[in-house]
Short mmCIF file of C-alpha atoms in Angstrom, two decimals:
data_model
loop_
_atom_site.label_atom_id
_atom_site.label_comp_id
_atom_site.label_asym_id
_atom_site.label_seq_id
_atom_site.Cartn_x
_atom_site.Cartn_y
_atom_site.Cartn_z
CA UNK A 67 -105.59 -186.35 55.61
CA UNK A 68 -104.60 -184.55 58.45
CA UNK A 69 -105.12 -181.25 57.38
CA UNK A 70 -108.65 -182.05 56.56
CA UNK A 71 -109.39 -183.75 59.87
CA UNK A 72 -108.17 -180.59 61.93
CA UNK A 73 -110.15 -178.12 59.79
CA UNK A 74 -113.62 -180.75 59.52
CA UNK A 75 -115.57 -177.73 61.17
CA UNK A 76 -115.45 -175.75 57.90
CA UNK A 77 -116.35 -177.90 55.90
CA UNK A 78 -119.99 -177.49 54.52
CA UNK A 79 -121.49 -179.44 51.78
CA UNK A 80 -123.92 -177.11 49.29
CA UNK A 81 -126.46 -178.53 46.66
CA UNK A 82 -128.10 -176.39 44.48
CA UNK A 83 -131.35 -177.20 43.47
CA UNK A 84 -131.07 -177.70 39.69
CA UNK A 85 -134.75 -175.80 39.88
CA UNK A 86 -133.02 -172.92 41.20
CA UNK A 87 -130.30 -172.00 38.31
CA UNK A 88 -132.24 -173.61 35.37
CA UNK A 89 -135.53 -173.22 33.57
CA UNK A 90 -137.32 -174.73 30.57
CA UNK A 91 -138.40 -173.17 27.45
CA UNK A 92 -140.01 -174.78 25.13
CA UNK A 93 -138.82 -177.89 25.95
CA UNK A 94 -135.19 -176.49 25.61
CA UNK A 95 -133.35 -176.65 29.03
CA UNK A 96 -131.81 -172.86 29.78
CA UNK A 97 -129.73 -171.31 32.55
CA UNK A 98 -131.89 -168.99 35.15
CA UNK A 99 -129.18 -166.40 34.71
CA UNK A 100 -130.50 -163.94 37.03
CA UNK A 101 -130.56 -166.74 40.08
CA UNK A 102 -127.27 -167.89 38.78
CA UNK A 103 -125.53 -164.68 38.81
CA UNK A 104 -127.12 -164.03 42.26
CA UNK A 105 -126.09 -167.27 44.24
CA UNK A 106 -122.72 -166.85 42.54
CA UNK A 107 -122.00 -163.57 44.08
CA UNK A 108 -123.85 -164.56 47.59
CA UNK A 109 -121.27 -167.74 47.67
CA UNK A 110 -118.61 -164.88 46.27
CA UNK A 111 -118.87 -162.57 49.25
CA UNK A 112 -118.89 -165.63 51.75
CA UNK A 113 -115.53 -166.75 50.69
CA UNK A 114 -114.02 -163.27 50.94
CA UNK A 115 -115.64 -162.74 54.21
CA UNK A 116 -114.72 -166.42 55.76
CA UNK A 117 -111.80 -167.87 53.72
CA UNK A 118 -111.41 -170.42 56.29
CA UNK A 119 -114.51 -172.34 54.98
CA UNK A 120 -113.78 -175.29 52.77
CA UNK A 121 -116.55 -175.46 50.62
CA UNK A 122 -117.99 -178.16 48.01
CA UNK A 123 -120.76 -177.25 45.91
CA UNK A 124 -122.92 -179.91 43.76
CA UNK A 125 -125.62 -178.59 41.56
CA UNK A 126 -128.60 -180.43 40.26
CA UNK A 127 -129.22 -180.84 36.28
CA UNK A 128 -132.28 -179.83 36.35
CA UNK A 129 -133.88 -179.82 32.42
CA UNK A 130 -129.91 -180.32 31.54
CA UNK A 131 -130.18 -183.88 32.71
CA UNK A 132 -133.34 -185.33 33.29
CA UNK A 133 -134.54 -184.29 29.78
CA UNK A 134 -131.80 -186.67 27.79
CA UNK A 135 -131.45 -188.63 31.01
CA UNK A 136 -135.49 -189.51 29.90
CA UNK A 137 -135.13 -189.86 26.43
CA UNK A 138 -132.50 -192.23 26.77
CA UNK A 139 -134.25 -194.13 29.28
CA UNK A 140 -130.93 -194.07 31.75
CA UNK A 141 -132.89 -194.20 34.99
CA UNK A 142 -134.12 -198.22 33.78
CA UNK A 143 -130.30 -199.45 34.04
CA UNK A 144 -128.86 -200.62 30.48
CA UNK A 145 -130.99 -202.53 28.67
CA UNK A 146 -130.22 -201.48 24.60
CA UNK A 147 -127.04 -200.46 22.74
CA UNK A 148 -129.57 -197.03 22.10
CA UNK A 149 -128.68 -195.90 25.39
CA UNK A 150 -125.16 -196.29 24.89
CA UNK A 151 -125.00 -192.89 22.83
CA UNK A 152 -127.01 -191.21 25.51
CA UNK A 153 -124.39 -191.60 28.25
CA UNK A 154 -121.81 -189.46 26.65
CA UNK A 155 -125.06 -186.92 25.27
CA UNK A 156 -126.53 -186.75 28.74
CA UNK A 157 -123.16 -186.37 30.61
CA UNK A 158 -122.36 -184.02 27.93
CA UNK A 159 -125.11 -181.78 28.65
CA UNK A 160 -125.01 -181.68 32.45
CA UNK A 161 -121.32 -180.89 31.81
CA UNK A 162 -121.99 -177.43 29.78
CA UNK A 163 -124.34 -176.54 32.64
CA UNK A 164 -121.75 -177.11 34.89
CA UNK A 165 -118.95 -174.99 33.09
CA UNK A 166 -121.38 -172.04 33.18
CA UNK A 167 -121.67 -172.68 36.99
CA UNK A 168 -117.78 -172.80 37.63
CA UNK A 169 -117.53 -169.66 34.55
CA UNK A 170 -120.00 -167.59 36.74
CA UNK A 171 -118.27 -168.60 40.02
CA UNK A 172 -114.80 -167.80 39.03
CA UNK A 173 -116.22 -164.54 37.57
CA UNK A 174 -117.39 -163.82 41.38
CA UNK A 175 -114.13 -164.50 42.87
CA UNK A 176 -114.57 -168.06 44.06
CA UNK A 177 -111.85 -170.06 43.17
CA UNK A 178 -113.78 -173.23 41.30
CA UNK A 179 -112.57 -176.36 40.11
CA UNK A 180 -114.77 -178.53 37.97
CA UNK A 181 -115.48 -182.01 39.17
CA UNK A 182 -116.52 -184.96 36.99
CA UNK A 183 -118.56 -187.58 38.81
CA UNK A 184 -118.57 -190.31 36.45
CA UNK A 185 -114.46 -189.74 35.61
CA UNK A 186 -113.57 -191.84 39.05
CA UNK A 187 -117.38 -192.30 40.46
CA UNK A 188 -118.87 -196.21 40.70
CA UNK A 189 -122.34 -197.38 41.38
CA UNK A 190 -123.88 -200.54 42.73
CA UNK A 191 -127.43 -200.32 42.46
CA UNK A 192 -127.62 -196.63 42.66
CA UNK A 193 -125.28 -196.29 45.79
CA UNK A 194 -121.90 -194.88 45.24
CA UNK A 195 -119.35 -197.68 45.97
CA UNK A 196 -116.42 -195.80 44.54
CA UNK A 197 -115.32 -192.23 44.34
CA UNK A 198 -112.08 -190.44 43.91
CA UNK A 199 -112.46 -188.87 47.40
CA UNK A 200 -108.78 -188.47 48.32
CA UNK A 201 -108.88 -186.19 45.16
CA UNK A 202 -111.39 -184.11 46.28
CA UNK A 203 -109.69 -183.55 49.96
CA UNK A 204 -106.72 -182.74 48.10
CA UNK A 205 -108.28 -179.89 46.03
CA UNK A 206 -110.38 -178.83 48.86
CA UNK A 207 -106.60 -178.38 51.32
CA UNK A 208 -105.14 -176.74 48.37
CA UNK A 209 -108.37 -174.08 48.94
CA UNK A 210 -110.45 -174.99 45.66
CA UNK A 211 -113.88 -174.84 45.76
CA UNK A 212 -115.03 -178.09 44.20
CA UNK A 213 -117.93 -178.05 41.81
CA UNK A 214 -119.53 -181.19 40.98
CA UNK A 215 -123.27 -182.08 39.82
CA UNK A 216 -125.69 -185.25 39.09
CA UNK A 217 -124.28 -187.41 36.24
CA UNK A 218 -124.95 -190.53 34.50
CA UNK A 219 -122.68 -193.25 36.01
CA UNK A 220 -120.76 -196.76 35.58
CA UNK A 221 -123.29 -198.99 37.91
CA UNK A 222 -121.80 -202.82 38.62
CA UNK A 223 -125.22 -203.92 38.70
CA UNK A 224 -127.40 -202.25 36.33
CA UNK A 225 -124.67 -200.97 33.87
CA UNK A 226 -125.53 -197.95 34.19
CA UNK A 227 -127.68 -195.02 36.61
CA UNK A 228 -128.18 -191.71 37.22
CA UNK A 229 -126.24 -190.53 39.97
CA UNK A 230 -128.64 -187.42 41.56
CA UNK A 231 -126.80 -184.33 43.42
CA UNK A 232 -129.05 -185.50 46.02
CA UNK A 233 -127.17 -188.86 46.78
CA UNK A 234 -123.67 -187.18 45.86
CA UNK A 235 -124.16 -184.17 48.26
CA UNK A 236 -124.84 -186.48 51.43
CA UNK A 237 -122.14 -189.08 50.36
CA UNK A 238 -119.72 -186.56 50.25
CA UNK A 239 -120.64 -184.68 53.87
CA UNK A 240 -120.50 -187.71 55.68
CA UNK A 241 -117.06 -189.48 53.88
CA UNK A 242 -115.02 -186.10 54.31
CA UNK A 243 -116.83 -185.34 57.78
CA UNK A 244 -118.55 -182.34 56.69
CA UNK A 245 -119.70 -180.07 59.80
CA UNK A 246 -122.66 -178.71 57.77
CA UNK A 247 -124.57 -179.44 54.47
CA UNK A 248 -126.93 -177.03 53.03
CA UNK A 249 -129.41 -178.44 50.48
CA UNK A 250 -130.77 -175.04 48.42
CA UNK A 251 -134.12 -175.87 46.99
CA UNK A 252 -136.59 -173.30 45.86
CA UNK A 253 -139.26 -174.16 48.17
CA UNK A 254 -138.80 -172.65 52.21
CA UNK A 255 -137.98 -176.10 53.36
CA UNK A 256 -140.14 -179.04 54.70
CA UNK A 257 -143.55 -178.80 55.07
CA UNK A 258 -146.46 -180.53 56.65
CA UNK A 259 -148.48 -180.51 53.59
CA UNK A 260 -148.05 -178.87 49.92
CA UNK A 261 -148.00 -174.98 50.50
CA UNK A 262 -148.88 -174.34 47.29
CA UNK A 263 -151.85 -176.48 47.48
CA UNK A 264 -152.69 -176.16 51.21
CA UNK A 265 -153.50 -172.65 53.15
CA UNK A 266 -153.08 -174.61 56.39
CA UNK A 267 -149.47 -176.24 55.30
CA UNK A 268 -146.84 -175.49 58.19
CA UNK A 269 -143.19 -174.75 57.63
CA UNK A 270 -141.14 -178.00 59.84
CA UNK A 271 -138.24 -175.86 61.75
CA UNK A 272 -136.66 -179.12 62.60
CA UNK A 273 -136.67 -182.85 62.39
CA UNK A 274 -134.72 -185.20 64.48
CA UNK A 275 -134.73 -189.11 64.24
CA UNK A 276 -137.72 -189.26 66.87
CA UNK A 277 -140.13 -186.39 65.34
CA UNK A 278 -139.78 -188.10 61.58
CA UNK A 279 -142.56 -191.05 62.54
CA UNK A 280 -144.85 -188.68 63.44
CA UNK A 281 -144.31 -186.20 60.65
CA UNK A 282 -146.80 -185.73 57.80
CA UNK A 283 -144.72 -184.26 54.41
CA UNK A 284 -145.73 -182.63 51.50
CA UNK A 285 -145.06 -179.73 49.43
CA UNK A 286 -142.36 -182.18 46.96
CA UNK A 287 -141.63 -180.28 43.77
CA UNK A 288 -139.66 -183.03 42.74
CA UNK A 289 -141.30 -185.74 40.40
CA UNK A 290 -138.00 -186.25 38.66
CA UNK A 291 -135.76 -189.29 37.54
CA UNK A 292 -134.02 -188.97 41.05
CA UNK A 293 -137.13 -189.57 43.46
CA UNK A 294 -138.67 -187.06 45.17
CA UNK A 295 -139.02 -184.97 49.07
CA UNK A 296 -140.01 -187.99 51.50
CA UNK A 297 -136.92 -189.97 50.11
CA UNK A 298 -134.61 -187.30 50.39
CA UNK A 299 -135.78 -186.30 54.18
CA UNK A 300 -135.66 -189.99 55.40
CA UNK A 301 -131.86 -190.16 53.83
CA UNK A 302 -131.08 -186.95 55.67
CA UNK A 303 -132.51 -188.36 59.04
CA UNK A 304 -130.14 -191.28 58.33
CA UNK A 305 -127.31 -188.80 57.91
CA UNK A 306 -128.20 -186.72 60.94
CA UNK A 307 -128.09 -189.84 62.71
CA UNK A 308 -124.52 -190.18 61.99
CA UNK A 309 -123.68 -187.07 62.96
CA UNK A 310 -123.92 -184.58 59.62
CA UNK A 311 -126.70 -182.25 60.07
CA UNK A 312 -128.46 -180.86 57.32
CA UNK A 313 -130.85 -177.74 56.74
CA UNK A 314 -132.86 -177.19 53.86
CA UNK A 315 -133.23 -173.41 53.03
CA UNK A 316 -134.93 -171.65 49.78
CA UNK A 317 -131.99 -170.06 47.74
CA UNK A 318 -134.39 -169.02 45.01
CA UNK A 319 -135.13 -166.19 48.12
CA UNK A 320 -132.10 -163.19 47.87
CA UNK A 321 -129.67 -163.46 50.60
CA UNK A 322 -130.77 -166.57 52.53
CA UNK A 323 -127.85 -168.25 51.02
CA UNK A 324 -125.23 -165.73 52.09
CA UNK A 325 -126.59 -165.52 55.40
CA UNK A 326 -126.78 -169.41 56.22
CA UNK A 327 -123.32 -169.86 54.60
CA UNK A 328 -122.29 -167.01 57.04
CA UNK A 329 -123.76 -169.13 60.39
CA UNK A 330 -127.42 -168.63 60.24
CA UNK A 331 -129.10 -172.40 60.22
CA UNK A 332 -132.57 -171.34 60.94
CA UNK A 333 -134.02 -170.12 58.33
CA UNK A 334 -135.72 -173.24 57.07
CA UNK A 335 -135.58 -176.84 58.14
CA UNK A 336 -132.78 -178.35 60.03
CA UNK A 337 -132.91 -181.91 60.15
CA UNK A 338 -130.21 -182.90 62.92
CA UNK A 339 -129.68 -185.94 65.57
CA UNK A 340 -131.51 -184.00 68.36
CA UNK B 213 -111.77 -207.17 32.92
CA UNK B 214 -112.21 -210.18 31.40
CA UNK B 215 -113.71 -209.00 27.99
CA UNK B 216 -111.06 -206.35 27.53
CA UNK B 217 -108.17 -208.47 28.05
CA UNK B 218 -109.74 -210.98 25.19
CA UNK B 219 -110.31 -207.65 23.01
CA UNK B 220 -106.88 -206.48 24.06
CA UNK B 221 -105.89 -206.32 20.38
CA UNK B 222 -108.84 -204.41 19.19
CA UNK B 223 -107.93 -201.63 21.98
CA UNK B 224 -106.26 -198.45 20.18
CA UNK B 225 -105.40 -195.22 22.23
CA UNK B 226 -105.03 -192.06 19.40
CA UNK B 227 -103.54 -188.98 20.82
CA UNK B 228 -104.83 -185.61 18.66
CA UNK B 229 -102.01 -183.20 18.97
CA UNK B 230 -102.89 -180.08 20.39
CA UNK B 231 -101.97 -178.04 17.09
CA UNK B 232 -104.01 -180.05 14.53
CA UNK B 233 -107.28 -179.05 16.22
CA UNK B 234 -106.64 -175.29 17.84
CA UNK B 235 -104.69 -172.31 16.79
CA UNK B 236 -104.40 -168.87 17.95
CA UNK B 237 -105.64 -165.61 16.52
CA UNK B 238 -104.50 -162.54 18.31
CA UNK B 239 -103.81 -164.11 21.41
CA UNK B 240 -106.69 -166.14 21.93
CA UNK B 241 -107.07 -169.72 21.69
CA UNK B 242 -109.73 -170.70 18.69
CA UNK B 243 -110.66 -174.20 17.60
CA UNK B 244 -109.10 -175.52 13.95
CA UNK B 245 -112.57 -176.11 12.75
CA UNK B 246 -112.34 -177.80 9.64
CA UNK B 247 -109.63 -179.54 11.18
CA UNK B 248 -111.83 -180.92 13.93
CA UNK B 249 -114.43 -181.76 11.75
CA UNK B 250 -113.04 -183.96 9.33
CA UNK B 251 -110.99 -185.75 11.83
CA UNK B 252 -114.26 -186.64 13.73
CA UNK B 253 -115.63 -187.44 10.07
CA UNK B 254 -112.69 -189.63 9.71
CA UNK B 255 -113.25 -191.28 12.91
CA UNK B 256 -117.15 -191.40 12.70
CA UNK B 257 -116.49 -193.51 9.51
CA UNK B 258 -113.82 -195.84 10.69
CA UNK B 259 -116.18 -196.76 14.19
CA UNK B 260 -118.76 -197.41 11.74
CA UNK B 261 -116.77 -199.80 9.50
CA UNK B 262 -115.33 -201.31 12.41
CA UNK B 263 -117.14 -201.39 15.59
CA UNK B 264 -115.04 -204.21 17.34
CA UNK B 265 -112.55 -201.22 17.69
CA UNK B 266 -112.46 -199.67 21.35
CA UNK B 267 -110.95 -196.41 20.84
CA UNK B 268 -109.50 -194.06 23.90
CA UNK B 269 -108.87 -190.59 22.48
CA UNK B 270 -106.06 -188.19 24.24
CA UNK B 271 -106.30 -184.44 22.84
CA UNK B 272 -103.30 -181.79 23.54
CA UNK B 273 -104.53 -178.79 24.45
CA UNK B 274 -103.04 -176.11 22.48
CA UNK B 275 -103.31 -172.48 23.39
CA UNK B 276 -106.75 -173.69 25.27
CA UNK B 277 -104.15 -175.31 27.98
CA UNK B 278 -100.48 -173.13 27.42
CA UNK B 279 -101.65 -170.12 27.59
CA UNK B 280 -103.19 -169.89 31.18
CA UNK B 281 -100.58 -172.62 32.33
CA UNK B 282 -98.00 -170.33 31.76
CA UNK B 283 -100.14 -167.24 32.63
CA UNK B 284 -100.60 -169.10 36.27
CA UNK B 285 -96.89 -170.60 36.03
CA UNK B 286 -98.58 -173.89 36.71
CA UNK B 287 -95.66 -175.72 35.48
CA UNK B 288 -93.67 -175.14 37.99
CA UNK B 289 -95.58 -176.83 40.68
CA UNK B 290 -97.46 -174.79 43.72
CA UNK B 291 -95.47 -171.73 44.94
CA UNK B 292 -98.03 -169.27 45.38
CA UNK B 293 -101.84 -168.75 46.54
CA UNK B 294 -102.05 -166.67 43.07
CA UNK B 295 -101.65 -170.19 41.05
CA UNK B 296 -104.78 -171.61 43.19
CA UNK B 297 -107.46 -170.11 41.42
CA UNK B 298 -105.57 -170.56 38.01
CA UNK B 299 -105.75 -174.45 38.18
CA UNK B 300 -109.63 -174.12 37.99
CA UNK B 301 -109.24 -171.30 35.23
CA UNK B 302 -107.00 -173.07 33.19
CA UNK B 303 -108.68 -176.25 33.37
CA UNK B 304 -111.98 -174.70 32.62
CA UNK B 305 -110.54 -173.55 28.72
CA UNK B 306 -109.28 -177.16 28.37
CA UNK B 307 -112.66 -178.82 29.45
CA UNK B 308 -114.22 -176.50 26.81
CA UNK B 309 -112.28 -177.19 24.07
CA UNK B 310 -113.01 -181.22 25.50
CA UNK B 311 -116.47 -180.58 25.22
CA UNK B 312 -116.18 -179.33 21.52
CA UNK B 313 -114.16 -182.38 20.51
CA UNK B 314 -116.90 -184.39 22.18
CA UNK B 315 -119.96 -182.21 20.81
CA UNK B 316 -118.10 -182.98 17.03
CA UNK B 317 -117.15 -186.50 17.55
CA UNK B 318 -121.10 -187.26 18.75
CA UNK B 319 -122.61 -185.63 15.97
CA UNK B 320 -120.19 -187.89 13.67
CA UNK B 321 -121.68 -190.79 15.16
CA UNK B 322 -119.10 -191.25 17.90
CA UNK B 323 -120.22 -192.67 21.18
CA UNK B 324 -117.86 -190.04 22.89
CA UNK B 325 -117.63 -189.87 26.55
CA UNK B 326 -115.52 -186.82 28.10
CA UNK B 327 -113.40 -187.93 30.94
CA UNK B 328 -112.05 -185.01 32.95
CA UNK B 329 -108.33 -186.81 34.23
CA UNK B 330 -108.12 -184.14 37.40
CA UNK B 331 -111.07 -185.64 38.57
CA UNK B 332 -109.28 -188.80 39.49
CA UNK B 333 -105.62 -188.74 38.55
CA UNK B 334 -102.80 -187.96 40.54
CA UNK B 335 -99.26 -187.72 39.90
CA UNK B 336 -95.94 -187.64 41.51
CA UNK B 337 -93.14 -185.13 40.20
CA UNK B 338 -94.75 -185.33 37.14
CA UNK B 339 -95.86 -189.03 36.52
CA UNK B 340 -99.23 -190.41 37.15
CA UNK B 341 -99.17 -192.94 40.37
CA UNK B 342 -103.12 -193.10 40.50
CA UNK B 343 -105.53 -193.00 37.68
CA UNK B 344 -108.94 -194.90 37.63
CA UNK B 345 -108.30 -197.07 34.96
CA UNK B 346 -111.42 -199.78 35.99
CA UNK B 347 -113.81 -197.13 35.06
CA UNK B 348 -112.18 -196.18 31.55
CA UNK B 349 -112.23 -200.09 31.11
CA UNK B 350 -116.06 -200.17 31.93
CA UNK B 351 -116.69 -197.28 29.45
CA UNK B 352 -114.86 -199.04 26.73
CA UNK B 353 -116.45 -202.49 27.22
CA UNK B 354 -119.94 -200.51 27.14
CA UNK B 355 -119.10 -199.26 23.55
CA UNK B 356 -118.16 -195.84 24.57
CA UNK B 357 -115.45 -193.76 23.01
CA UNK B 358 -113.33 -192.47 25.57
CA UNK B 359 -112.16 -188.33 24.75
CA UNK B 360 -109.47 -187.36 27.55
CA UNK B 361 -107.33 -184.42 27.46
CA UNK B 362 -103.81 -182.81 28.68
CA UNK B 363 -105.05 -181.38 32.47
CA UNK B 364 -103.90 -179.57 35.39
CA UNK B 365 -103.42 -182.39 38.23
CA UNK B 366 -102.62 -182.94 41.92
CA UNK B 367 -98.95 -184.05 42.18
CA UNK B 368 -98.27 -185.46 45.40
CA UNK B 369 -94.35 -183.86 45.60
CA UNK B 370 -94.95 -180.65 43.76
CA UNK B 371 -99.06 -179.80 44.79
CA UNK B 372 -99.63 -179.64 41.45
CA UNK B 373 -98.55 -180.29 37.95
CA UNK B 374 -99.18 -180.55 33.91
CA UNK B 375 -100.29 -183.78 32.84
CA UNK B 376 -99.16 -183.83 29.44
CA UNK B 377 -101.26 -185.94 26.76
CA UNK B 378 -97.90 -187.08 25.30
CA UNK B 379 -97.81 -189.01 28.94
CA UNK B 380 -101.45 -189.76 29.61
CA UNK B 381 -101.44 -191.76 26.02
CA UNK B 382 -99.14 -194.07 26.73
CA UNK B 383 -99.86 -194.44 30.31
CA UNK B 384 -103.40 -195.69 29.49
CA UNK B 385 -101.65 -197.60 26.50
CA UNK B 386 -99.51 -199.29 28.74
CA UNK B 387 -101.60 -199.97 31.74
CA UNK B 388 -104.58 -201.29 29.69
CA UNK B 389 -102.50 -203.69 27.37
CA UNK B 390 -103.64 -201.76 24.01
CA UNK B 391 -102.56 -203.03 20.73
CA UNK B 392 -102.03 -199.49 19.17
CA UNK B 393 -100.74 -196.02 20.51
CA UNK B 394 -101.27 -193.55 17.21
CA UNK B 395 -99.81 -189.69 18.26
CA UNK B 396 -101.55 -187.48 15.58
CA UNK B 397 -99.25 -184.39 14.73
CA UNK B 398 -98.93 -182.14 12.16
CA UNK B 399 -95.79 -183.52 11.01
CA UNK B 400 -95.29 -186.76 8.90
CA UNK B 401 -93.30 -188.17 11.68
CA UNK B 402 -90.01 -188.61 13.04
CA UNK B 403 -87.24 -186.55 10.64
CA UNK B 404 -83.19 -186.80 10.93
CA UNK B 405 -83.21 -183.36 11.12
CA UNK B 406 -85.97 -180.36 10.77
CA UNK B 407 -87.65 -180.50 7.77
CA UNK B 408 -88.50 -176.83 7.53
CA UNK B 409 -85.17 -175.60 7.80
CA UNK B 410 -83.13 -178.58 5.89
CA UNK B 411 -84.07 -179.88 2.78
CA UNK B 412 -81.57 -182.98 3.54
CA UNK B 413 -83.99 -183.88 6.55
CA UNK B 414 -85.30 -187.70 6.05
CA UNK B 415 -88.34 -189.57 7.74
CA UNK B 416 -87.21 -192.03 10.02
CA UNK B 417 -90.04 -194.78 9.35
CA UNK B 418 -89.11 -196.86 11.84
CA UNK B 419 -87.48 -196.50 15.49
CA UNK B 420 -86.71 -199.39 17.83
CA UNK B 421 -84.89 -199.25 20.92
CA UNK B 422 -81.60 -200.87 19.08
CA UNK B 423 -81.81 -197.96 16.39
CA UNK B 424 -82.11 -195.04 19.05
CA UNK B 425 -79.19 -194.42 19.82
CA UNK B 426 -77.41 -193.70 16.27
CA UNK B 427 -80.81 -191.41 15.74
CA UNK B 428 -80.33 -187.80 15.12
CA UNK B 429 -83.80 -186.47 15.50
CA UNK B 430 -84.89 -183.16 14.56
CA UNK B 431 -88.02 -181.11 13.10
CA UNK B 432 -89.70 -181.09 16.76
CA UNK B 433 -92.49 -178.46 16.26
CA UNK B 434 -93.03 -178.66 20.23
CA UNK B 435 -91.80 -175.87 22.63
CA UNK B 436 -94.65 -175.92 24.96
CA UNK B 437 -94.72 -176.16 28.54
CA UNK B 438 -94.25 -180.27 28.25
CA UNK B 439 -91.45 -181.17 26.43
CA UNK B 440 -90.42 -181.75 22.94
CA UNK B 441 -90.00 -184.47 20.79
CA UNK B 442 -86.72 -186.15 22.02
CA UNK B 443 -88.21 -186.72 25.17
CA UNK B 444 -91.35 -188.03 23.54
CA UNK B 445 -89.16 -190.38 21.20
CA UNK B 446 -87.76 -191.83 24.19
CA UNK B 447 -90.64 -192.14 26.10
CA UNK B 448 -92.05 -194.35 23.24
CA UNK B 449 -88.98 -196.53 22.69
CA UNK B 450 -89.52 -197.29 26.49
CA UNK B 451 -93.17 -197.95 25.95
CA UNK B 452 -91.82 -200.56 22.64
CA UNK B 453 -89.94 -202.27 25.01
CA UNK B 454 -92.39 -202.67 27.04
CA UNK B 455 -94.57 -203.87 24.29
CA UNK B 456 -96.90 -201.51 22.87
CA UNK B 457 -95.81 -200.29 19.47
CA UNK B 458 -96.96 -196.74 18.40
CA UNK B 459 -96.74 -194.50 15.01
CA UNK B 460 -96.61 -190.87 14.84
CA UNK B 461 -98.37 -189.55 11.59
CA UNK B 462 -99.50 -186.48 9.91
CA UNK B 463 -103.15 -186.36 11.14
CA UNK B 464 -103.30 -182.80 9.52
CA UNK B 465 -103.35 -184.76 6.30
CA UNK B 466 -106.97 -185.88 4.75
CA UNK B 467 -107.29 -189.47 5.33
CA UNK B 468 -104.25 -190.42 6.89
CA UNK B 469 -106.05 -190.98 10.31
CA UNK B 470 -108.73 -193.21 8.68
CA UNK B 471 -106.00 -194.99 6.76
CA UNK B 472 -104.49 -195.29 10.22
CA UNK B 473 -107.22 -196.47 12.35
CA UNK B 474 -108.28 -199.20 9.41
CA UNK B 475 -104.58 -200.98 9.92
CA UNK B 476 -102.39 -199.45 7.95
CA UNK B 477 -98.97 -198.51 10.16
CA UNK B 478 -96.77 -197.66 7.56
CA UNK B 479 -97.48 -193.89 6.89
CA UNK B 480 -95.71 -192.21 9.01
CA UNK B 481 -92.64 -193.31 12.15
CA UNK B 482 -93.24 -196.46 13.22
CA UNK B 483 -91.70 -197.09 16.80
CA UNK B 484 -91.59 -200.37 17.82
CA UNK B 485 -89.90 -203.30 19.41
CA UNK B 486 -88.14 -204.77 16.40
#
């Protein structure tokens, strides 16, 4: 633990939104290769320029998770025997995506290590109550980049549940005392309205626990099984209150992830204590 | 825990030797598809005939693990920075094999759930000292078949180490109070000499702690990074002494795995307390 406490200023948790690295073609999940290659290239350059960074990457599942989780109603908890088969099937699709992400990162010089949340994690009513944090910590101390993902997890109350990357990333950032949590999405940040529908929508450059209440949030691009933008913001404000600032940035735009990891915190929406 | 204690008579740990389901072609690891398909078919038929069985499958890595573990000298523990990259690369190859095993089992109706040992396990001098047994137990209770494998693990003393499937399988069998441990290999069992070289080599039908000392063991087909047959037998005799009997059978021969899982314990070498 000692070495990580010393170096917590260098610990960054990066969430890569599933929508950025995946796509759906004729109802079949596909990887968005140009985006994945570019993002892996940007991360590779950062890790070679700033080897002192300890990095945890959590990627969403996009259709790889959602299609199968919905097919087997896994978000409802355990209700019928039909769902049991779906746990392994859904996990396998997410793992396949993880495998491709890890391989692409490794090709770009990143010392990537896959990490299966369901092999050590347990939830209770959708919140993580067990996770092998000491294993994550030791891999980081060795210099590996942890690459984990949303997953189907055991749940003490509902039998099974969906662990969203949007829950796992803040959980790790908080419990491992990360200095920064970067949420990479395909939108520029948090807007006052949906920018795709409302020309007056404005980017909110920063949010604090004090400014949250007066804020009207729109522009959620998320209608997935794991909840939308408003819930995310509320969780992140709570996290900022506990000392972990976060940023929502558009990593579908080339160069932004690289700049963010190199230190620029002002590209999207910064959620901080004040 | 209660439900598992009740049903421990039905818990079987099956090790599938890497040599059975993999092969090497021009120094490249390949899957032995005919063997894998047949084994998955036999397991699928058993699980449909005997749904009360709780099954943990541990497969070896064959060249998928050994080629890369050796390339990065992972069996030596952590000695140089060059090895760090190799941890993730080696794990990724083993995971790819695991993915194919799981997919094949699922196609044959088995409710297979992949399980990454390195995501929750820690060793000390090559022995497991941490493993999320409660997660394994809960998945089994849901009716899933755990499919895990040899892996590269953190080691408290050597930094990193190789977790052999031949260590993981007995570890799980003992700690989860399995009724049977079946070691599926490509030889008929333990012989008095190498049957490929010595025409007088005899199959040893059973071994107990009392008969071990007088036994001359030959026929190890194992020169891998994780140790040979003599060490395996010695571990298994120790396990039998603690109450978990094991069998070494030839699952490269069609039908033997099916018969073993259906209850036949006399096909190869039985290692028991007496």
